[in-house]
mmCIF file of C-alpha atoms in Angstrom:
data_model
loop_
_atom_site.group_PDB
_atom_site.id
_atom_site.type_symbol
_atom_site.label_atom_id
_atom_site.label_comp_id
_atom_site.label_asym_id
_atom_site.label_seq_id
_atom_site.Cartn_x
_atom_site.Cartn_y
_atom_site.Cartn_z
ATOM 1 C CA SER L 114 -22.924 -1.845 -37.904
ATOM 2 C CA LYS L 115 -23.235 -4.919 -39.373
ATOM 3 C CA PHE L 116 -19.357 -5.553 -39.869
ATOM 4 C CA GLY L 117 -18.687 -3.914 -36.549
ATOM 5 C CA SER L 118 -16.821 -0.698 -38.461
ATOM 6 C CA PHE L 119 -16.949 2.792 -40.126
ATOM 7 C CA ARG L 120 -17.694 2.602 -43.499
ATOM 8 C CA TYR L 121 -17.447 5.760 -45.658
ATOM 9 C CA TYR L 122 -17.101 5.426 -49.771
ATOM 10 C CA VAL L 123 -17.046 8.691 -51.877
ATOM 11 C CA GLU L 124 -16.575 9.267 -55.667
ATOM 12 C CA GLY L 125 -13.611 11.828 -56.222
ATOM 13 C CA GLY L 126 -11.562 12.847 -53.582
ATOM 14 C CA ASP L 127 -7.823 12.913 -53.984
ATOM 15 C CA GLU L 128 -5.113 11.076 -51.504
ATOM 16 C CA SER L 129 -5.538 13.418 -48.576
ATOM 17 C CA THR L 130 -9.495 12.422 -48.612
ATOM 18 C CA GLN L 131 -8.709 8.954 -48.724
ATOM 19 C CA LYS L 132 -6.106 9.444 -45.696
ATOM 20 C CA LEU L 133 -8.423 10.947 -43.724
ATOM 21 C CA ILE L 134 -11.308 8.447 -44.451
ATOM 22 C CA GLU L 135 -8.967 5.574 -43.166
ATOM 23 C CA ASP L 136 -7.515 7.344 -40.116
ATOM 24 C CA ALA L 137 -11.096 7.731 -38.852
ATOM 25 C CA THR L 138 -12.276 4.329 -39.818
ATOM 26 C CA GLU L 139 -9.016 3.115 -37.952
ATOM 27 C CA ARG L 140 -10.012 5.375 -34.850
ATOM 28 C CA ALA L 141 -13.999 3.861 -35.160
ATOM 29 C CA LYS L 142 -12.382 0.559 -34.224
ATOM 30 C CA HIS L 143 -11.994 1.768 -30.948
ATOM 31 C CA ILE L 144 -14.703 4.117 -29.930
ATOM 32 C CA CYS L 145 -18.344 2.878 -28.325
ATOM 33 C CA GLU L 146 -21.227 3.121 -30.793
ATOM 34 C CA LEU L 147 -23.442 4.347 -28.151
ATOM 35 C CA THR L 148 -21.165 6.593 -25.605
ATOM 36 C CA GLY L 149 -18.222 7.830 -27.704
ATOM 37 C CA LYS L 150 -16.105 6.262 -24.688
ATOM 38 C CA GLU L 151 -13.245 3.730 -25.534
ATOM 39 C CA GLY L 152 -14.562 0.747 -26.737
ATOM 40 C CA ARG L 153 -13.588 -2.690 -28.484
ATOM 41 C CA MET L 154 -15.699 -5.167 -30.961
ATOM 42 C CA CYS L 155 -18.089 -7.244 -29.462
ATOM 43 C CA THR L 156 -20.596 -9.536 -30.236
ATOM 44 C CA ASN L 157 -23.768 -10.736 -28.575
ATOM 45 C CA ALA L 158 -22.694 -13.418 -25.775
ATOM 46 C CA ALA L 159 -25.668 -15.615 -26.379
ATOM 47 C CA GLU L 160 -24.785 -16.227 -29.831
ATOM 48 C CA LYS L 161 -21.303 -16.413 -29.678
ATOM 49 C CA THR L 162 -20.802 -20.059 -29.723
ATOM 50 C CA ARG L 163 -23.479 -20.772 -32.458
ATOM 51 C CA SER L 164 -22.923 -20.593 -36.557
ATOM 52 C CA TYR L 165 -24.790 -17.689 -37.163
ATOM 53 C CA ARG L 166 -22.765 -14.763 -35.143
ATOM 54 C CA SER L 167 -24.521 -11.681 -34.316
ATOM 55 C CA PRO L 168 -23.642 -8.557 -36.014
ATOM 56 C CA HIS L 169 -20.632 -6.760 -34.137
ATOM 57 C CA VAL L 170 -20.770 -3.546 -33.009
ATOM 58 C CA VAL L 171 -18.062 -1.521 -31.097
ATOM 59 C CA LEU L 172 -19.020 -0.834 -27.009
ATOM 60 C CA CYS L 173 -17.463 0.497 -24.089
ATOM 61 C CA GLU L 174 -17.095 -2.088 -21.361
ATOM 62 C CA GLU L 175 -20.266 -0.647 -19.531
ATOM 63 C CA GLN L 176 -22.394 -1.048 -22.526
ATOM 64 C CA ALA L 177 -21.035 -4.127 -23.610
ATOM 65 C CA LYS L 178 -21.937 -5.754 -19.947
ATOM 66 C CA GLU L 179 -25.227 -3.934 -20.090
ATOM 67 C CA MET L 180 -26.591 -5.519 -23.283
ATOM 68 C CA GLY L 181 -25.038 -8.849 -23.062
ATOM 69 C CA TYR L 182 -22.137 -8.264 -25.487
ATOM 70 C CA VAL L 183 -18.699 -9.489 -25.094
ATOM 71 C CA PRO L 184 -15.276 -8.793 -26.687
ATOM 72 C CA VAL L 185 -14.629 -10.593 -30.019
ATOM 73 C CA ASP L 186 -10.906 -11.050 -29.701
#
């Protein structure tokens, strides 16, 4: 995703609905978007030093290496 995190918007719902969405959003920050394995927020290594940053994605270590991405932190 452009922001590197799960986004889900809903009209209506109650506190429990909002809590479920918040929990899923938090968990998604640590799940590879491609494999479902444990992951980290990454950006394209070639663009990390430029003023324009590539979109952030959550990737496992293997996918990040294969795609030329590095952890953001």
